[in-house]
Amino acid sequence: MYEIAVIGAGPAGASAALFAAKAGKKTLLIDNDKGMTRRGWFENFYGISEVGGPDLVETGHKQAVKFGAELVAEQAINLTSSGNGFVIETEDGIIYEAKHVILATGALTDLAAKAGVETKDGTEPRIKTVVAVNPEGKTNIEGIWAAGTVAGVSVHAIITAGDGAKVAINVISELNGTRYVDHDVLKA
């Protein structure tokens, strides 16, 4: 069983998986390779002068895997509660289990709604529905969290990446029972 499964591997999801894996949590990152970031061009992403969406997404995947996240190319089609966590079923019939799930599915809320997660009207242009979350990223179902565009934050990749990191930090903190902080320092 994974401690944290992240469904969606764009900036929000890959960022969440990167932080979770770097914190030593057994992490699964599920990517259906259909995210809107792959179609973008970015000149407003802090620290990068310019980058195409496919490169940005692939870099995020590599960072998460570098720290131990397991990346699978699957389409999650069902999310249900189990005894001590959740069961994620994919289009190919593969089953994964996780204690916590972070939904980072971009503009898509179908999986969340099917799982019983509350949704609400979106505020971003062309984003009609989002998952209802509290400031930490928790949904109405204990153990299911949401980050990025699906959680109602701005569609800008830099913002969704930050939101994914924030939600992961909150999940890690809950698992640890104390506030988690991850700060690297320059090597002397």
C-alpha positions as a printed NumPy array, in Angstrom:
array([[  0.   ,   0.   ,   0.   ],
       [  1.206,   3.483,  -0.872],
       [  1.154,   6.175,   1.762],
       [  0.281,   8.801,  -0.869],
       [ -1.115,   8.316,  -4.37 ],
       [ -1.29 ,  11.325,  -6.669],
       [ -3.698,  11.161,  -9.6  ],
       [ -2.579,  13.572, -12.302],
       [  1.061,  14.352, -13.032],
       [  1.101,  17.898, -14.37 ],
       [  2.693,  20.682, -12.303],
       [  0.374,  20.197,  -9.29 ],
       [  0.596,  16.415,  -9.23 ],
       [  4.29 ,  16.042, -10.005],
       [  5.133,  18.717,  -7.443],
       [  3.036,  16.918,  -4.818],
       [  4.695,  13.591,  -5.649],
       [  8.165,  15.151,  -5.571],
       [  7.609,  16.504,  -2.036],
       [  5.954,  13.285,  -0.826],
       [  8.701,  11.031,  -2.166],
       [ 11.481,  13.344,  -0.953],
       [  9.907,  13.131,   2.517],
       [ 10.369,   9.364,   2.376],
       [  6.707,   8.514,   1.821],
       [  5.877,   5.57 ,  -0.421],
       [  4.421,   7.541,  -3.327],
       [  2.53 ,   6.631,  -6.493],
       [  2.125,   9.13 ,  -9.348],
       [ -0.494,   8.248, -11.966],
       [ -0.302,  10.057, -15.322],
       [ -2.721,   9.632, -18.229],
       [ -0.553,  11.856, -20.494],
       [ -3.533,  14.071, -21.393],
       [ -2.866,  17.143, -19.239],
       [ -3.298,  20.676, -20.565],
       [  0.248,  21.671, -19.534],
       [  1.688,  19.581, -22.369],
       [  0.101,  22.01 , -24.843],
       [  1.561,  25.142, -23.253],
       [  4.558,  27.392, -23.723],
       [  5.895,  28.995, -20.54 ],
       [  7.851,  32.217, -20.183],
       [  6.354,  33.078, -16.795],
       [  7.559,  30.132, -14.702],
       [  9.908,  31.411, -11.984],
       [ 13.51 ,  30.289, -12.425],
       [ 13.095,  29.168, -16.044],
       [ 13.538,  31.627, -18.896],
       [ 11.26 ,  29.628, -21.215],
       [ 10.137,  26.044, -21.607],
       [  7.673,  24.025, -23.644],
       [  4.932,  22.165, -21.82 ],
       [  6.173,  18.677, -22.722],
       [  9.636,  19.473, -21.315],
       [  8.171,  21.033, -18.161],
       [  6.01 ,  17.974, -17.525],
       [  8.846,  15.522, -18.21 ],
       [ 11.179,  17.422, -15.876],
       [  8.554,  17.251, -13.137],
       [  8.163,  13.518, -13.642],
       [ 11.943,  13.005, -13.493],
       [ 12.197,  15.027, -10.274],
       [  9.467,  12.977,  -8.58 ],
       [ 11.009,   9.673,  -9.724],
       [ 14.485,  10.834,  -8.623],
       [ 13.211,  10.971,  -5.041],
       [ 11.473,   7.603,  -5.226],
       [  7.957,   8.17 ,  -6.557],
       [  6.647,   5.363,  -8.735],
       [  5.323,   6.841, -11.988],
       [  2.764,   4.811, -13.915],
       [  1.173,   5.651, -17.255],
       [ -2.45 ,   4.83 , -16.485],
       [ -5.928,   6.377, -16.552],
       [ -7.591,   6.231, -13.123],
       [-11.278,   5.436, -13.604],
       [-12.482,   4.609, -10.103],
       [-11.634,   5.682,  -6.56 ],
       [-13.291,   3.952,  -3.607],
       [-12.782,   3.763,   0.138],
       [-11.299,   0.613,   1.607],
       [-10.611,  -0.423,   5.191],
       [ -7.675,   1.865,   5.869],
       [ -7.413,   3.959,   2.74 ],
       [ -8.485,   3.912,  -0.88 ],
       [ -8.514,   1.662,  -3.916],
       [ -7.692,   3.232,  -7.279],
       [ -8.743,   1.275, -10.336],
       [ -7.277,   2.042, -13.746],
       [ -8.666,   1.677, -17.242],
       [ -6.412,  -1.373, -17.723],
       [ -7.911,  -3.066, -14.637],
       [ -4.875,  -2.487, -12.447],
       [ -5.621,  -1.844,  -8.766],
       [ -3.55 ,   0.388,  -6.474],
       [ -4.101,   1.032,  -2.777],
       [ -3.155,   4.158,  -0.872],
       [ -3.714,   5.631,   2.565],
       [ -4.115,   9.175,   1.139],
       [ -5.01 ,  10.325,  -2.373],
       [ -4.243,  13.717,  -3.892],
       [ -6.407,  14.555,  -6.897],
       [ -4.469,  16.753,  -9.332],
       [ -6.617,  16.1  , -12.374],
       [ -6.563,  19.586, -13.871],
       [ -9.921,  20.584, -15.334],
       [-11.462,  17.137, -14.826],
       [-13.71 ,  16.445, -11.833],
       [-15.445,  13.258, -13.023],
       [-13.309,  10.895, -10.92 ],
       [-13.763,  13.052,  -7.823],
       [-17.531,  13.289,  -8.26 ],
       [-17.799,   9.527,  -8.881],
       [-15.94 ,   8.968,  -5.57 ],
       [-18.419,  11.194,  -3.704],
       [-16.147,  14.215,  -3.397],
       [-18.085,  17.474,  -3.261],
       [-17.67 ,  19.853,  -6.185],
       [-18.623,  23.48 ,  -6.723],
       [-18.669,  26.064,  -9.482],
       [-15.255,  27.106, -10.775],
       [-14.098,  30.725, -11.003],
       [-11.454,  30.424, -13.728],
       [-12.424,  30.992, -17.363],
       [-13.522,  27.709, -19.002],
       [-13.232,  25.776, -15.706],
       [-16.888,  25.108, -14.904],
       [-16.537,  22.801, -11.896],
       [-13.852,  22.276,  -9.236],
       [-13.456,  20.141,  -6.14 ],
       [-14.495,  21.808,  -2.886],
       [-11.468,  21.934,  -0.569],
       [-10.508,  23.661,   2.655],
       [ -7.344,  25.832,   2.786],
       [ -5.164,  22.743,   3.427],
       [ -6.508,  20.931,   0.357],
       [ -8.806,  18.496,   2.202],
       [-12.044,  17.431,   0.557],
       [-15.226,  16.283,   2.294],
       [-13.838,  12.722,   2.343],
       [-11.148,  12.114,   4.94 ],
       [ -7.941,  11.056,   3.16 ],
       [ -8.856,  12.526,  -0.234],
       [ -7.167,  15.817,  -1.   ],
       [ -7.077,  17.985,  -4.118],
       [ -4.464,  20.343,  -5.577],
       [ -4.093,  22.655,  -8.533],
       [ -6.742,  23.627, -11.051],
       [ -9.13 ,  20.868,  -9.923],
       [ -9.009,  22.428,  -6.429],
       [-10.002,  25.83 ,  -7.775],
       [ -6.658,  27.613,  -7.96 ],
       [ -5.507,  29.566, -10.988],
       [ -4.717,  27.532, -14.09 ],
       [ -1.204,  29.062, -14.268],
       [  1.374,  26.264, -14.029],
       [  3.529,  28.063, -11.463],
       [  0.521,  28.442,  -9.176],
       [ -0.676,  24.859,  -9.568],
       [  2.861,  23.592,  -8.872],
       [  2.969,  25.583,  -5.65 ],
       [ -0.468,  24.342,  -4.647],
       [  0.612,  20.739,  -5.233],
       [  3.615,  21.28 ,  -2.965],
       [  1.413,  22.912,  -0.306],
       [ -1.091,  20.058,  -0.285],
       [  1.673,  17.437,  -0.165],
       [  3.272,  19.204,   2.81 ],
       [ -0.098,  19.095,   4.571],
       [ -0.56 ,  15.371,   3.858],
       [  3.013,  14.612,   4.991],
       [  2.442,  16.657,   8.159],
       [ -0.722,  14.698,   8.919],
       [  1.055,  11.373,   8.358],
       [  3.976,  12.458,  10.545],
       [  1.828,  13.958,  13.298],
       [  3.929,  17.137,  13.202],
       [  4.508,  19.985,  10.764],
       [  6.871,  18.924,   7.967],
       [  9.371,  21.343,   6.443],
       [ 11.752,  20.579,   3.576],
       [ 14.599,  23.024,   3.075],
       [ 17.745,  22.172,   1.149],
       [ 20.886,  24.241,   1.603],
       [ 23.859,  24.868,  -0.662],
       [ 26.741,  22.498,  -0.129],
       [ 29.837,  24.303,   1.096]])
